């Protein structure tokens, strides 16, 4: 997310019922933007899940995380990283 934003990349944003390309600051990119811009094109073209793209093989989930898709991805990533390191207060 940060690298794409730093180089001026655009994100698919819903405006007036249509998806349009817009440059966004990394702090504003959420899962809706990421899904339309990255996940859907990559997984549809390869007919696989996003996990398979990252790992090269199907995998059963080990955890389930419920969170709002409107939450900025960078915040979600920070909370998950803190949780995995054992230092997160998940009530934040």
Short mmCIF file of N, CA and C in Angstrom, two decimals:
data_model
loop_
_atom_site.label_atom_id
_atom_site.label_comp_id
_atom_site.label_asym_id
_atom_site.label_seq_id
_atom_site.Cartn_x
_atom_site.Cartn_y
_atom_site.Cartn_z
N UNK A 1 0.83 -1.19 0.00
CA UNK A 1 0.00 0.00 0.00
C UNK A 1 0.88 1.25 0.00
N UNK A 2 1.82 1.32 0.94
CA UNK A 2 2.67 2.50 1.02
C UNK A 2 3.50 2.69 -0.24
N UNK A 3 4.05 1.62 -0.78
CA UNK A 3 4.87 1.72 -1.99
C UNK A 3 4.04 2.19 -3.18
N UNK A 4 2.84 1.64 -3.33
CA UNK A 4 1.97 2.04 -4.45
C UNK A 4 1.61 3.52 -4.34
N UNK A 5 1.28 3.96 -3.13
CA UNK A 5 0.93 5.37 -2.92
C UNK A 5 2.13 6.28 -3.15
N UNK A 6 3.29 5.86 -2.70
CA UNK A 6 4.50 6.68 -2.83
C UNK A 6 4.87 6.90 -4.30
N UNK A 7 4.59 5.93 -5.14
CA UNK A 7 4.94 6.11 -6.56
C UNK A 7 3.78 6.68 -7.38
N UNK A 8 2.72 7.13 -6.68
CA UNK A 8 1.62 7.80 -7.37
C UNK A 8 0.60 6.87 -7.97
N UNK A 9 0.60 5.61 -7.55
CA UNK A 9 -0.37 4.66 -8.06
C UNK A 9 -1.78 5.02 -7.63
N UNK A 10 -2.75 4.58 -8.41
CA UNK A 10 -4.14 4.89 -8.11
C UNK A 10 -4.85 3.68 -7.52
N UNK A 11 -6.01 3.96 -6.93
CA UNK A 11 -6.85 2.94 -6.32
C UNK A 11 -8.25 3.07 -6.90
N UNK A 12 -8.96 1.96 -7.02
CA UNK A 12 -10.35 1.98 -7.46
C UNK A 12 -11.19 2.49 -6.29
N UNK A 13 -11.94 3.57 -6.53
CA UNK A 13 -12.76 4.21 -5.51
C UNK A 13 -14.18 4.31 -6.06
N UNK A 14 -15.16 4.00 -5.24
CA UNK A 14 -16.56 4.08 -5.65
C UNK A 14 -17.04 5.52 -5.52
N UNK A 15 -17.42 6.12 -6.63
CA UNK A 15 -17.93 7.49 -6.66
C UNK A 15 -19.16 7.53 -7.55
N UNK A 16 -20.25 7.97 -7.00
CA UNK A 16 -21.47 8.07 -7.79
C UNK A 16 -21.91 6.76 -8.40
N UNK A 17 -21.67 5.65 -7.69
CA UNK A 17 -22.08 4.34 -8.18
C UNK A 17 -21.14 3.73 -9.20
N UNK A 18 -19.99 4.40 -9.48
CA UNK A 18 -19.02 3.86 -10.43
C UNK A 18 -17.65 3.76 -9.78
N UNK A 19 -16.86 2.81 -10.23
CA UNK A 19 -15.47 2.72 -9.78
C UNK A 19 -14.61 3.63 -10.65
N UNK A 20 -13.87 4.50 -9.99
CA UNK A 20 -12.96 5.41 -10.70
C UNK A 20 -11.58 5.29 -10.07
N UNK A 21 -10.55 5.62 -10.84
CA UNK A 21 -9.18 5.59 -10.34
C UNK A 21 -8.85 6.90 -9.66
N UNK A 22 -8.34 6.81 -8.42
CA UNK A 22 -7.96 8.00 -7.66
C UNK A 22 -6.67 7.73 -6.90
N UNK A 23 -5.82 8.72 -6.84
CA UNK A 23 -4.64 8.64 -5.97
C UNK A 23 -5.11 8.90 -4.55
N UNK A 24 -4.66 8.09 -3.62
CA UNK A 24 -5.03 8.23 -2.21
C UNK A 24 -3.77 8.20 -1.35
N UNK A 25 -3.78 8.90 -0.23
CA UNK A 25 -2.67 8.73 0.71
C UNK A 25 -2.77 7.34 1.35
N UNK A 26 -1.65 6.74 1.66
CA UNK A 26 -1.62 5.39 2.21
C UNK A 26 -2.53 5.25 3.43
N UNK A 27 -2.63 6.31 4.24
CA UNK A 27 -3.42 6.26 5.47
C UNK A 27 -4.91 6.13 5.21
N UNK A 28 -5.36 6.37 3.97
CA UNK A 28 -6.78 6.30 3.65
C UNK A 28 -7.18 5.03 2.90
N UNK A 29 -6.22 4.28 2.43
CA UNK A 29 -6.54 3.08 1.64
C UNK A 29 -7.14 2.03 2.57
N UNK A 30 -8.32 1.55 2.18
CA UNK A 30 -8.99 0.53 2.99
C UNK A 30 -9.16 -0.76 2.18
N UNK A 31 -9.82 -1.73 2.77
CA UNK A 31 -9.95 -3.03 2.12
C UNK A 31 -10.85 -2.97 0.89
N UNK A 32 -11.81 -2.05 0.86
CA UNK A 32 -12.61 -1.89 -0.36
C UNK A 32 -11.71 -1.49 -1.53
N UNK A 33 -10.85 -0.50 -1.31
CA UNK A 33 -9.93 -0.05 -2.37
C UNK A 33 -8.98 -1.17 -2.79
N UNK A 34 -8.40 -1.84 -1.81
CA UNK A 34 -7.43 -2.91 -2.09
C UNK A 34 -8.08 -4.05 -2.85
N UNK A 35 -9.28 -4.43 -2.45
CA UNK A 35 -9.97 -5.54 -3.10
C UNK A 35 -10.26 -5.25 -4.56
N UNK A 36 -10.79 -4.07 -4.85
CA UNK A 36 -11.12 -3.72 -6.24
C UNK A 36 -9.88 -3.51 -7.10
N UNK A 37 -8.81 -3.00 -6.50
CA UNK A 37 -7.62 -2.65 -7.27
C UNK A 37 -6.63 -3.80 -7.40
N UNK A 38 -6.49 -4.60 -6.36
CA UNK A 38 -5.46 -5.64 -6.33
C UNK A 38 -6.05 -7.05 -6.29
N UNK A 39 -6.83 -7.33 -5.25
CA UNK A 39 -7.29 -8.70 -5.03
C UNK A 39 -8.12 -9.25 -6.18
N UNK A 40 -9.16 -8.55 -6.56
CA UNK A 40 -10.03 -9.08 -7.63
C UNK A 40 -9.29 -9.30 -8.95
N UNK A 41 -8.55 -8.30 -9.46
CA UNK A 41 -7.85 -8.54 -10.73
C UNK A 41 -6.86 -9.71 -10.66
N UNK A 42 -6.11 -9.80 -9.59
CA UNK A 42 -5.12 -10.88 -9.48
C UNK A 42 -5.77 -12.25 -9.33
N UNK A 43 -6.78 -12.35 -8.47
CA UNK A 43 -7.37 -13.67 -8.23
C UNK A 43 -8.28 -14.11 -9.37
N UNK A 44 -8.99 -13.19 -9.99
CA UNK A 44 -9.85 -13.56 -11.11
C UNK A 44 -9.02 -14.04 -12.29
N UNK A 45 -7.92 -13.37 -12.57
CA UNK A 45 -7.07 -13.75 -13.70
C UNK A 45 -6.44 -15.12 -13.49
N UNK A 46 -6.12 -15.45 -12.24
CA UNK A 46 -5.45 -16.72 -11.93
C UNK A 46 -6.39 -17.79 -11.38
N UNK A 47 -7.66 -17.39 -11.18
CA UNK A 47 -8.69 -18.30 -10.67
C UNK A 47 -8.23 -19.00 -9.37
N UNK A 48 -7.82 -18.18 -8.41
CA UNK A 48 -7.39 -18.72 -7.13
C UNK A 48 -7.68 -17.71 -6.02
N UNK A 49 -7.46 -18.12 -4.79
CA UNK A 49 -7.67 -17.23 -3.65
C UNK A 49 -6.46 -16.31 -3.48
N UNK A 50 -6.63 -15.25 -2.69
CA UNK A 50 -5.53 -14.33 -2.42
C UNK A 50 -4.43 -15.05 -1.65
N UNK A 51 -4.80 -15.92 -0.73
CA UNK A 51 -3.80 -16.69 0.03
C UNK A 51 -2.95 -17.54 -0.91
N UNK A 52 -3.58 -18.15 -1.90
CA UNK A 52 -2.82 -18.96 -2.86
C UNK A 52 -1.82 -18.11 -3.64
N UNK A 53 -2.18 -16.86 -3.93
CA UNK A 53 -1.23 -15.96 -4.61
C UNK A 53 -0.02 -15.69 -3.73
N UNK A 54 -0.24 -15.52 -2.44
CA UNK A 54 0.85 -15.20 -1.52
C UNK A 54 1.72 -16.40 -1.19
N UNK A 55 1.09 -17.59 -1.11
CA UNK A 55 1.83 -18.77 -0.65
C UNK A 55 2.12 -19.79 -1.74
N UNK A 56 1.41 -19.68 -2.86
CA UNK A 56 1.62 -20.63 -3.95
C UNK A 56 0.85 -21.92 -3.80
N UNK A 57 0.01 -22.03 -2.75
CA UNK A 57 -0.78 -23.25 -2.57
C UNK A 57 -2.01 -22.96 -1.72
N UNK A 58 -3.06 -23.78 -1.87
CA UNK A 58 -4.24 -23.61 -1.02
C UNK A 58 -3.88 -23.88 0.44
N UNK A 59 -4.54 -23.18 1.35
CA UNK A 59 -4.31 -23.39 2.78
C UNK A 59 -5.62 -23.27 3.53
N UNK A 60 -5.76 -24.05 4.57
CA UNK A 60 -6.89 -23.90 5.47
C UNK A 60 -6.59 -22.73 6.41
N UNK A 61 -7.59 -21.92 6.74
CA UNK A 61 -7.34 -20.80 7.64
C UNK A 61 -6.99 -21.29 9.05
N UNK A 62 -6.10 -20.55 9.71
CA UNK A 62 -5.74 -20.86 11.10
C UNK A 62 -6.45 -19.93 12.07
N UNK A 63 -6.79 -18.72 11.62
CA UNK A 63 -7.52 -17.77 12.45
C UNK A 63 -8.55 -17.06 11.59
N UNK A 64 -9.51 -16.45 12.25
CA UNK A 64 -10.51 -15.63 11.57
C UNK A 64 -10.51 -14.27 12.26
N UNK A 65 -10.41 -13.22 11.49
CA UNK A 65 -10.39 -11.86 12.03
C UNK A 65 -11.58 -11.11 11.46
N UNK A 66 -12.41 -10.60 12.33
CA UNK A 66 -13.54 -9.77 11.92
C UNK A 66 -13.17 -8.31 12.12
N UNK A 67 -13.32 -7.52 11.07
CA UNK A 67 -12.98 -6.10 11.14
C UNK A 67 -13.73 -5.36 10.04
N UNK A 68 -13.92 -4.06 10.19
CA UNK A 68 -14.62 -3.30 9.14
C UNK A 68 -13.71 -3.10 7.92
N UNK A 69 -14.26 -3.30 6.75
CA UNK A 69 -13.49 -3.09 5.53
C UNK A 69 -13.17 -1.61 5.31
N UNK A 70 -13.90 -0.73 5.96
CA UNK A 70 -13.65 0.71 5.81
C UNK A 70 -12.45 1.17 6.66
N UNK A 71 -11.96 0.31 7.52
CA UNK A 71 -10.78 0.63 8.34
C UNK A 71 -9.55 0.74 7.44
N UNK A 72 -8.70 1.76 7.66
CA UNK A 72 -7.47 1.84 6.86
C UNK A 72 -6.62 0.58 7.00
N UNK A 73 -6.12 0.09 5.89
CA UNK A 73 -5.31 -1.14 5.90
C UNK A 73 -4.10 -1.01 6.81
N UNK A 74 -3.46 0.15 6.82
CA UNK A 74 -2.27 0.32 7.65
C UNK A 74 -2.59 0.15 9.14
N UNK A 75 -3.77 0.58 9.57
CA UNK A 75 -4.17 0.39 10.97
C UNK A 75 -4.42 -1.09 11.24
N UNK A 76 -5.13 -1.74 10.34
CA UNK A 76 -5.40 -3.17 10.48
C UNK A 76 -4.09 -3.96 10.56
N UNK A 77 -3.16 -3.64 9.68
CA UNK A 77 -1.86 -4.32 9.67
C UNK A 77 -1.11 -4.11 10.99
N UNK A 78 -1.17 -2.90 11.51
CA UNK A 78 -0.49 -2.60 12.78
C UNK A 78 -1.08 -3.41 13.93
N UNK A 79 -2.40 -3.46 14.02
CA UNK A 79 -3.05 -4.21 15.10
C UNK A 79 -2.75 -5.70 14.99
N UNK A 80 -2.82 -6.25 13.80
CA UNK A 80 -2.52 -7.68 13.61
C UNK A 80 -1.07 -7.97 13.96
N UNK A 81 -0.16 -7.11 13.55
CA UNK A 81 1.27 -7.31 13.87
C UNK A 81 1.49 -7.28 15.38
N UNK A 82 0.85 -6.33 16.05
CA UNK A 82 0.99 -6.26 17.52
C UNK A 82 0.37 -7.49 18.18
N UNK A 83 -0.75 -7.94 17.67
CA UNK A 83 -1.38 -9.14 18.22
C UNK A 83 -0.46 -10.36 18.06
N UNK A 84 0.11 -10.51 16.87
CA UNK A 84 0.98 -11.66 16.61
C UNK A 84 2.24 -11.62 17.47
N UNK A 85 2.69 -10.41 17.85
CA UNK A 85 3.88 -10.30 18.70
C UNK A 85 3.51 -10.41 20.18
N UNK A 86 2.21 -10.47 20.47
CA UNK A 86 1.79 -10.61 21.87
C UNK A 86 1.65 -9.29 22.61
N UNK A 87 1.73 -8.16 21.89
CA UNK A 87 1.69 -6.88 22.57
C UNK A 87 0.43 -6.06 22.27
N UNK A 88 -0.59 -6.69 21.70
CA UNK A 88 -1.77 -5.91 21.28
C UNK A 88 -2.85 -5.90 22.33
N UNK A 89 -3.48 -4.76 22.46
CA UNK A 89 -4.73 -4.63 23.19
C UNK A 89 -5.81 -4.58 22.11
N UNK A 90 -6.50 -5.68 21.91
CA UNK A 90 -7.44 -5.78 20.80
C UNK A 90 -8.71 -4.95 20.99
N UNK A 91 -8.84 -4.30 22.13
CA UNK A 91 -9.99 -3.44 22.35
C UNK A 91 -9.79 -2.04 21.81
N UNK A 92 -8.68 -1.75 21.18
CA UNK A 92 -8.40 -0.40 20.65
C UNK A 92 -9.28 -0.12 19.47
#
